Coordinates of C-alpha atoms in Angstrom, one line a residue:
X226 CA 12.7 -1.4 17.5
X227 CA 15.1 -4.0 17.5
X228 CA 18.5 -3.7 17.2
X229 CA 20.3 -5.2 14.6
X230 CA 19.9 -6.7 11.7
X231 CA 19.4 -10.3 11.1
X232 CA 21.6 -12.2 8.8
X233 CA 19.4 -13.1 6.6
X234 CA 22.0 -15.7 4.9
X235 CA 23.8 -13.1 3.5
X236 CA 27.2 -12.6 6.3
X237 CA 29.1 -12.5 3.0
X238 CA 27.6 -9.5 2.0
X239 CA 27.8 -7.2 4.8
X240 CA 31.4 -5.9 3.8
X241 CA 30.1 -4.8 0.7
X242 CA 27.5 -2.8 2.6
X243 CA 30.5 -1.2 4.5
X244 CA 32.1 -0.3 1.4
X245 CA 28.9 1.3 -0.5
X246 CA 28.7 3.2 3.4
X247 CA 32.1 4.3 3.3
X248 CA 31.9 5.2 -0.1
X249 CA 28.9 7.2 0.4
X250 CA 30.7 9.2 2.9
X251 CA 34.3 9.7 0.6
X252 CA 30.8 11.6 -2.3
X253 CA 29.6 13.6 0.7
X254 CA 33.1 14.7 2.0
X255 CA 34.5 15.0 -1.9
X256 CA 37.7 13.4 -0.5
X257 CA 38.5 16.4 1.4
X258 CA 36.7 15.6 5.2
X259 CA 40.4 15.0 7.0
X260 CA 42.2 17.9 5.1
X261 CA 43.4 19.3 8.4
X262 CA 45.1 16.0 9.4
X263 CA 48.8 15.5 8.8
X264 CA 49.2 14.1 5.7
X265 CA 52.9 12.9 5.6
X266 CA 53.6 11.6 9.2
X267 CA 52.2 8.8 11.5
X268 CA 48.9 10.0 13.7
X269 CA 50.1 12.2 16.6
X270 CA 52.0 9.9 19.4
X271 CA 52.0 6.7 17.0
X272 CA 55.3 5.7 16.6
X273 CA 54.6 3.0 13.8
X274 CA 56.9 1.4 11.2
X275 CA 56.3 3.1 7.7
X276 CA 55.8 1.5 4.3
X277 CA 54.8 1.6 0.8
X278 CA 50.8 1.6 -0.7
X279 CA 50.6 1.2 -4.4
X280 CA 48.3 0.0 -6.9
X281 CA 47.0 0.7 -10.0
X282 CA 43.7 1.9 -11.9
X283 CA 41.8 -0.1 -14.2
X284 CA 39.4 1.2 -16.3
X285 CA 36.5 -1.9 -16.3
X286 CA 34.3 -0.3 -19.7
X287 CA 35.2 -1.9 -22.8
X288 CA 37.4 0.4 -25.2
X289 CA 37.7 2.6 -22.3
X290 CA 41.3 4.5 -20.7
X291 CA 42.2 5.5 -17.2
X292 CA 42.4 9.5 -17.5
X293 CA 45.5 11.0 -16.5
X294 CA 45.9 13.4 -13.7
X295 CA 43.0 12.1 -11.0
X296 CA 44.0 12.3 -7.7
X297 CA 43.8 9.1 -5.5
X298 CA 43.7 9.7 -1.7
X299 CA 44.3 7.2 0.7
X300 CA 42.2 7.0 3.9
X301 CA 43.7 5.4 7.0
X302 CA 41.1 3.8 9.5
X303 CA 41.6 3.0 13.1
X304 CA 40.0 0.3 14.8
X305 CA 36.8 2.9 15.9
X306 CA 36.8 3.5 12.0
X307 CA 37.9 7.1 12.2
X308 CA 39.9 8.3 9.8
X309 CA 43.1 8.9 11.6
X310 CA 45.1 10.2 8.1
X311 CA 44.6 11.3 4.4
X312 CA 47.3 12.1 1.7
X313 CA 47.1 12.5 -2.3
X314 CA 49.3 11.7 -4.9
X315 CA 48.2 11.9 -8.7
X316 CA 47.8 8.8 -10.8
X317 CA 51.2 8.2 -13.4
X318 CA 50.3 8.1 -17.2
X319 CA 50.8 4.1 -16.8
X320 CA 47.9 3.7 -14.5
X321 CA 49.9 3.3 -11.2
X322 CA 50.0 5.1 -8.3
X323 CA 52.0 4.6 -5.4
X324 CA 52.2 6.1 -1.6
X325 CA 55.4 6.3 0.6
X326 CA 56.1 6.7 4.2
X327 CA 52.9 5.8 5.4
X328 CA 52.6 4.3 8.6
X329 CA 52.1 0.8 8.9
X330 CA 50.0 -0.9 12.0
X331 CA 47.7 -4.3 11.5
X332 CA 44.6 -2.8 13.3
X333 CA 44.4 0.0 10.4
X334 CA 42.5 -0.5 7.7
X335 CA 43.6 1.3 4.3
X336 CA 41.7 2.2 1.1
X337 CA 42.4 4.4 -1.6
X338 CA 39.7 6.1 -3.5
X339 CA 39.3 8.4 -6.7
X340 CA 37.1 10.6 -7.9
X341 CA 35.9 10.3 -11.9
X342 CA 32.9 11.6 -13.2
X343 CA 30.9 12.7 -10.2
X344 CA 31.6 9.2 -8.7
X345 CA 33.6 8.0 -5.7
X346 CA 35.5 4.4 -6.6
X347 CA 37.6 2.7 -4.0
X348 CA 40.0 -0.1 -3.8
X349 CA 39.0 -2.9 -1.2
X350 CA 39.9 -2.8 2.6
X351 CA 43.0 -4.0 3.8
X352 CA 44.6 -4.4 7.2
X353 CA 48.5 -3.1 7.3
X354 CA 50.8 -6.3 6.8
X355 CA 53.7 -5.5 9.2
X356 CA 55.8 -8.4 7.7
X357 CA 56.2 -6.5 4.3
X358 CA 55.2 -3.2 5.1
X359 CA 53.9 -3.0 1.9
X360 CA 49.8 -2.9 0.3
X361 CA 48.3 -3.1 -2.7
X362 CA 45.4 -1.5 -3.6
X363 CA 44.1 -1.6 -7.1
X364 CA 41.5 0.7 -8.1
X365 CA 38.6 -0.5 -10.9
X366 CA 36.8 2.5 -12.2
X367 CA 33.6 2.6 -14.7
X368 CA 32.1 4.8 -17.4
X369 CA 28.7 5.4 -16.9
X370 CA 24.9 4.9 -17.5
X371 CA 21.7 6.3 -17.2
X372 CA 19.7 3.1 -18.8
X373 CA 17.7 0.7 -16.4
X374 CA 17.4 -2.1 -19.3
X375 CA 20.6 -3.0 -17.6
X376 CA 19.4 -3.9 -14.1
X377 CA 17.3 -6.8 -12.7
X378 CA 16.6 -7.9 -9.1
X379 CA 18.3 -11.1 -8.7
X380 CA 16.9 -11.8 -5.3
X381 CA 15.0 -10.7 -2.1
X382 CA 14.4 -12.2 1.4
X383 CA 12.5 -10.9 3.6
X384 CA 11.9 -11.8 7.5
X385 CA 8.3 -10.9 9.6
X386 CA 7.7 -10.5 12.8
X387 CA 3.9 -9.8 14.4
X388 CA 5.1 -6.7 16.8
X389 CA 1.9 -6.0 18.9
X390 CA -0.6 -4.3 16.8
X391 CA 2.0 -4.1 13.7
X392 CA 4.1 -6.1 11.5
X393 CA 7.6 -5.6 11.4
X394 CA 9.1 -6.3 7.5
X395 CA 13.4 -6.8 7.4
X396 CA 14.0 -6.8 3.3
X397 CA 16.8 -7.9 1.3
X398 CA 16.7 -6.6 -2.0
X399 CA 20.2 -7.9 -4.2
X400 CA 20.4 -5.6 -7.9
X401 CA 22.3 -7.1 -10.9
X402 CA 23.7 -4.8 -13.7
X403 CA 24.2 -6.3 -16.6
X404 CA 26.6 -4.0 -18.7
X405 CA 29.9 -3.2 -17.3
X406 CA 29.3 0.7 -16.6
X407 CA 28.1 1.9 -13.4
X408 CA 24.6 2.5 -13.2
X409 CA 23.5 6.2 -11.8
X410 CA 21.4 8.9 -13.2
X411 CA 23.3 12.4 -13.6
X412 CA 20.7 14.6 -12.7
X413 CA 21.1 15.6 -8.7
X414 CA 19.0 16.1 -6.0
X415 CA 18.4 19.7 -4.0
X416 CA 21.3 18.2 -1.9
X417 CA 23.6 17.2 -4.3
X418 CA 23.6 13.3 -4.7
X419 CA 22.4 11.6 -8.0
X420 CA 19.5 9.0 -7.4
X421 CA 20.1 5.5 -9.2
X422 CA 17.5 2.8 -7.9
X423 CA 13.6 2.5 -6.9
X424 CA 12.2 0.7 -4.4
X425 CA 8.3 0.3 -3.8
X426 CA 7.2 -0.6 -0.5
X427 CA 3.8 -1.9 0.3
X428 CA 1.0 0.4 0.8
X429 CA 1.0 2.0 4.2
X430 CA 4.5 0.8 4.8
X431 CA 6.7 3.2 7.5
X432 CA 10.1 3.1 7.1
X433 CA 11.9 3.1 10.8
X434 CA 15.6 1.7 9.6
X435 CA 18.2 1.1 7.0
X436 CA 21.2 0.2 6.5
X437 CA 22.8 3.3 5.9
X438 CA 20.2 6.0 6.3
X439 CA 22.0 8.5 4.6
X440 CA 21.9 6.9 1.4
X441 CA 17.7 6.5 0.9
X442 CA 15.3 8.9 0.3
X443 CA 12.0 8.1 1.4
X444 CA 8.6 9.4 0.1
X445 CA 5.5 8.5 2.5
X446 CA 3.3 9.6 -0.2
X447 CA 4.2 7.2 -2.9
X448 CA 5.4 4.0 0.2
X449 CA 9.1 4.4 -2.0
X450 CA 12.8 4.3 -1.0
X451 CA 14.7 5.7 -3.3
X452 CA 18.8 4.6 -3.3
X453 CA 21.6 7.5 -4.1
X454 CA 24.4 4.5 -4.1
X455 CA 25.3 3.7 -8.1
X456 CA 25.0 0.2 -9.1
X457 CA 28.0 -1.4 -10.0
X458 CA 28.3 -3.9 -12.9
X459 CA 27.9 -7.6 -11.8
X460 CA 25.8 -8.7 -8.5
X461 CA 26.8 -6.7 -5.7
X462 CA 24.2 -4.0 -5.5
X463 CA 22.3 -4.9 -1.8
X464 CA 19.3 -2.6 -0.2
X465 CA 18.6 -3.2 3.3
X466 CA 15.5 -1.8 5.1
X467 CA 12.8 -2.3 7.6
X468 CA 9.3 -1.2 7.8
X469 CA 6.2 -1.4 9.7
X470 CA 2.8 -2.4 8.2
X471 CA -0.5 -2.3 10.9
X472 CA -1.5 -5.3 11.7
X473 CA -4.4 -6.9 14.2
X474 CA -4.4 -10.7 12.8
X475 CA -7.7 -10.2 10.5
X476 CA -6.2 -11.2 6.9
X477 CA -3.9 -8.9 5.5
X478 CA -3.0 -8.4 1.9
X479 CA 0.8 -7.7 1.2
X480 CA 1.4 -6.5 -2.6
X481 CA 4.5 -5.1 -3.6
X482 CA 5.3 -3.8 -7.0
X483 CA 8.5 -4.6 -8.7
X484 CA 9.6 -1.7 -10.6
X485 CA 12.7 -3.8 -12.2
X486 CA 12.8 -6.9 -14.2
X487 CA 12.8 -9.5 -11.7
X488 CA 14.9 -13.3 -12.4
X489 CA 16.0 -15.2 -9.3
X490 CA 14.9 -16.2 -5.9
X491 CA 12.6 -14.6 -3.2
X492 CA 12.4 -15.7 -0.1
X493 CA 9.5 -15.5 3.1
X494 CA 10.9 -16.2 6.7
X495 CA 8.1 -16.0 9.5
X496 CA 9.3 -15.6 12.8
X497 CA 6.0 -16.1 14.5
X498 CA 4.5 -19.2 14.8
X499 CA 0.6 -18.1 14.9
X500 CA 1.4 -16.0 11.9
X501 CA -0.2 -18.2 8.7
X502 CA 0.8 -17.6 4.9
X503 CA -1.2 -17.8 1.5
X504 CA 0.0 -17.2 -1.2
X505 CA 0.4 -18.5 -5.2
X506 CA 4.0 -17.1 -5.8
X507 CA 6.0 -18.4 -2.6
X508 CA 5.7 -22.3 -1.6
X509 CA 6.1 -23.5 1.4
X510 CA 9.7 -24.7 2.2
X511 CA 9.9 -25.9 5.6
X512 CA 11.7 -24.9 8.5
X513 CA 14.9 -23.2 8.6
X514 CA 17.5 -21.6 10.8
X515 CA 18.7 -18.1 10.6
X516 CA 21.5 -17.4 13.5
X517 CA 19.7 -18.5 16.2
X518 CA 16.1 -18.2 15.2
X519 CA 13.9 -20.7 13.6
X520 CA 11.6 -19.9 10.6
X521 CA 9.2 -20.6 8.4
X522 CA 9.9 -20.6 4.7
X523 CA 8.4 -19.6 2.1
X524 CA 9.6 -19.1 -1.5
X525 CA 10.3 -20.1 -5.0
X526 CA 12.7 -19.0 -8.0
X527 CA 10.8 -17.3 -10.5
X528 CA 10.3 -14.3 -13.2
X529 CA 8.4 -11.0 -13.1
X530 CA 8.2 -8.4 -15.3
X531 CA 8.8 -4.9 -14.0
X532 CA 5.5 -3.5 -12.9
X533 CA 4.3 -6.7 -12.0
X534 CA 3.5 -7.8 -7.9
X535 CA 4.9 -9.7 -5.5
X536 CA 2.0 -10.9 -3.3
X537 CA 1.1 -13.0 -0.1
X538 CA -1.6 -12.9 2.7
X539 CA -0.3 -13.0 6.3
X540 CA -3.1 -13.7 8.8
X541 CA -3.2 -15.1 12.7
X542 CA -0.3 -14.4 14.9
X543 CA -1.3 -10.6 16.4
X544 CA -1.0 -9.8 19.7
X545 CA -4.6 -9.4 21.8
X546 CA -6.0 -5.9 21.5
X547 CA -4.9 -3.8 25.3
X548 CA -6.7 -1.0 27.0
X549 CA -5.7 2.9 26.3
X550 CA -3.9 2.9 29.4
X551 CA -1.3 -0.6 28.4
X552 CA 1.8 -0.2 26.5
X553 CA 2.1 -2.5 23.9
X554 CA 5.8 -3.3 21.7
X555 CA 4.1 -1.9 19.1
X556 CA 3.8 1.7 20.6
X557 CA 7.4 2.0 20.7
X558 CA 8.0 1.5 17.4
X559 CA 4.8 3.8 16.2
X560 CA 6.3 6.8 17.9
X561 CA 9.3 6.7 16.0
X562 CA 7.4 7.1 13.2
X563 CA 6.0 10.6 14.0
X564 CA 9.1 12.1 13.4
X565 CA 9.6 10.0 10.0
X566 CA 6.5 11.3 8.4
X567 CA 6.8 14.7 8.7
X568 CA 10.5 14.7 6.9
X569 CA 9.1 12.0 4.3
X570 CA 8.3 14.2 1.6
X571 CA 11.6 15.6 1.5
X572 CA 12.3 13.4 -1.6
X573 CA 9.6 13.3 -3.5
X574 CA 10.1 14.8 -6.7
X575 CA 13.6 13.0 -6.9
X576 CA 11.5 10.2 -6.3
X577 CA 8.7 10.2 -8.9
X578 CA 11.4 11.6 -11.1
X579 CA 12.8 8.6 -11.2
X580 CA 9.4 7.0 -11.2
X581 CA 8.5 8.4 -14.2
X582 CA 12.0 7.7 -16.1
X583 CA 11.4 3.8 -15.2
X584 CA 7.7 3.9 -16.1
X585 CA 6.9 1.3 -14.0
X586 CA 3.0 -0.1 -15.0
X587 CA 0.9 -0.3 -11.4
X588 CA -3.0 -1.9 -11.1
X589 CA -4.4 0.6 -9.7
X590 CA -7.1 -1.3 -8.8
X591 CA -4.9 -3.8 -6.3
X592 CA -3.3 -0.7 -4.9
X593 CA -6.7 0.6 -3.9
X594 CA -7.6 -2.4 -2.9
X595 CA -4.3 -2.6 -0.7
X596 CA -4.8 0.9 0.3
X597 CA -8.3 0.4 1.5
X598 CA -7.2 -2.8 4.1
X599 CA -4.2 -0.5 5.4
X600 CA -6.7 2.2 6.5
X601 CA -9.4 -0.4 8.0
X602 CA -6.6 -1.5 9.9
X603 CA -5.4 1.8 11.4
X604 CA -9.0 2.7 12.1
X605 CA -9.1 -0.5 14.3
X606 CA -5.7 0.2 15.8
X607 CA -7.4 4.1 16.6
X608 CA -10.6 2.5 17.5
X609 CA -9.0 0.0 20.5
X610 CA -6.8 2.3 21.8
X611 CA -3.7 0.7 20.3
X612 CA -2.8 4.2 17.9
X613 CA -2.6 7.4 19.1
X614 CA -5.0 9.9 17.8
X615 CA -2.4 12.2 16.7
X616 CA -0.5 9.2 14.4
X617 CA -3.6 7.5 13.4
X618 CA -4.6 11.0 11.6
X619 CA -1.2 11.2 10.2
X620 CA -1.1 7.7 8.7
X621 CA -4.5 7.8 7.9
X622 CA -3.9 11.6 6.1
X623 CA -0.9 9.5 3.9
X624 CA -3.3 6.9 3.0
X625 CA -6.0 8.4 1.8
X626 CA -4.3 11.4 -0.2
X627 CA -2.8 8.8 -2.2
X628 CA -6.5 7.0 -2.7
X629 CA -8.2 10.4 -3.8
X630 CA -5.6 10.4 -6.8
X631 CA -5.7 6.6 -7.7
X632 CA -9.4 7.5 -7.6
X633 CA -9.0 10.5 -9.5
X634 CA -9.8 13.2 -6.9
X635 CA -7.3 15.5 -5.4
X636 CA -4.7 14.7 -3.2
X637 CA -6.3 15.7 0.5
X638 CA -4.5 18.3 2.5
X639 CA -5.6 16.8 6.0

């Protein structure tokens, strides 16, 4: 698998993904991970300058009040990102709050966070000004909501790569909420964390990275992702993922559903230059440069209705089929997925729980259709050599379970 993420245009973005990581971690610790470090004095052997952090909350709901009482803590990072110091001071009936004696160094980051209603929100990250020893930090805080009338997809992009026998899929998905409450649902998980949006992958798509793995929960059966980070009002709201799709160069169909109402831009970049496109959504574009990549792009600005698909044909471009005894790139990648399906399930019902709150409409028939390429191609994967026999029956198990109940059988056990 590669290693990092491509930029996919988007450089401006990626502090925002630190923050939703970072805020992610504040839910899961509930502001209490660095209780046993000193909360009044420098970090042990830091002899540092000390000043003031202050700010105040804002409540960003119309006709809505900052509670009194919450308790804002305020999380000191060093330069590895660990947090090196934690104190609490409770918000004043004005809105403000305000920190003394803390120490002061321009490689530490500070942020101060608050609990309210089940949800972690934080200010934004700032390095410690040694001129003024002094920070502000204003926290914005939100009422909530459960309805998805308020959220569109605003944009996608998505880079492929031909990977030996497999395609490799890196997706951008940017959310938009409309109303100015945070977006979340209030009923948890078995592990505690309250799902917000959907994501539907292709069929016979394997998840192998994220952004933030502890934020997803994936469901092989139903090829969905489904996001526990709450979507704040405006355009800010990014998923980041790759998956793998099987692949041997015959045509293959891509169809993804789009379970939101979708108004913006999506965009196609093929890395390989063998690899051909067709499809009647996304125009060709030309050529263009990514980092230090070239692409092809494809794409177009454009409205679908939620339920709708998002469809192209890649063809051409796969690597020549090897012997049993070769390792291919692709082998690599497929025995990280051994490990993936087996804890896949784990969110299901929060999954199709969400699923069936959204009601998203799906043609059955194209995702049989879809479903049916997906397992000629692993069969020709098994038959070359190029899939294991152990994955192949795992993949293929995934695949046809969810056939038999698109075709109104039972779901197979093997």
């Amino acid at each position: 698998m590669r290693g990092e993420y491509r930029q996919l245009q988007i450089n401006h973005h990626l502090s925002l993904v630190a923050i939703l990581s970072t805020l992610l971690f504040l839910a899961i610790a509930n502001l209490s991970a660095v209780q046993a470090q000193d909360t009044t004095a420098a970090p042990a052997g830091v002899n540092l300058p000390v000043g003031v952090v202050s700010g105040m909350l804002i409540n960003g709901t119309a006709a809505s009040t900052v509670p009194v009482g919450l308790t804002v803590s305020l999380f000191v990072r060093d330069t590895s990102g660990a947090v090196v110091q934690k104190t609490d001071t409770v918000v004043q009936a004005d809105g403000s709050y305000r920190f003394e004696g803390v120490p002061i160094a321009a490689e530490y980051e500070y942020v101060s966070a608050v609990q309210y209603r089940d949800q972690v929100f934080s200010s934004p990250f700032l390095n410690g000004d040694t001129t003024t020893l002094a920070l502000n930090l204003p926290i914005q805080i939100f009422e909530l909501t459960e309805d998805p009338s308020v959220l569109k997809i605003s944009g996608t992009s998505i880079q492929v790569s031909v990977v030996g026998q497999t395609l490799e899929l890196q997706q951008v998905f940017r959310f938009s909420n409309s109303s100015d409450r945070l977006y979340t649902t209030t009923t948890a998980t078995e592990d505690g964390r309250y799902p917000s949006v959907l994501v539907t992958l292709p069929p016979g798509a394997q998840v192998v990275s994220f952004d933030n793995p502890a934020r997803y929960i994936v469901s092989q059966r139903d090829f969905t992702v489904l996001d526990t980070a709450p979507v704040p009002p405006g355009d800010e709201h990014l998923i980041l993922l790759v998956y793998v799709l099987p692949y041997d160069g015959s045509p293959s169909l891509i169809e993804q559903t789009i379970n939101y109402p979708f108004d913006g831009r999506a965009k196609l970049l093929i890395s390989n230059d063998g690899l051909q496109v067709k499809s009647d959504q996304l125009q060709a574009l030309g050529d263009e440069k990514v980092g230090d990549q070239e692409y092809h792009a494809f794409g177009g600005t454009f409205q679908i209705r939620a339920g709708d698909v998002l469809r192209y044909e890649l063809s051409g471009g796969a690597a020549p089929a090897q012997s049993t005894s070769a390792s291919t790139p692709s082998n690599s990648i497929l025995l990280i997925l051994t490990g993936l399906i087996g804890l896949a399930t784990i969110g299901l019902a929060a999954a199709l729980f969400l699923r069936r709150r959204q009601n998203p409409a799906v043609n059955a028939d194209k995702l049989i259709n879809a479903l049916v390429q997906q397992m000629e191609g692993l069969d020709r994967q098994h038959a070359s050599g190029q899939l294991a026999h152990d994955l192949w029956h795992r993949q293929r198990a995934a695949l046809q379970a969810r056939l038999n109940e698109l075709m109104g059988g039972e779901p197979s056990d093997t």
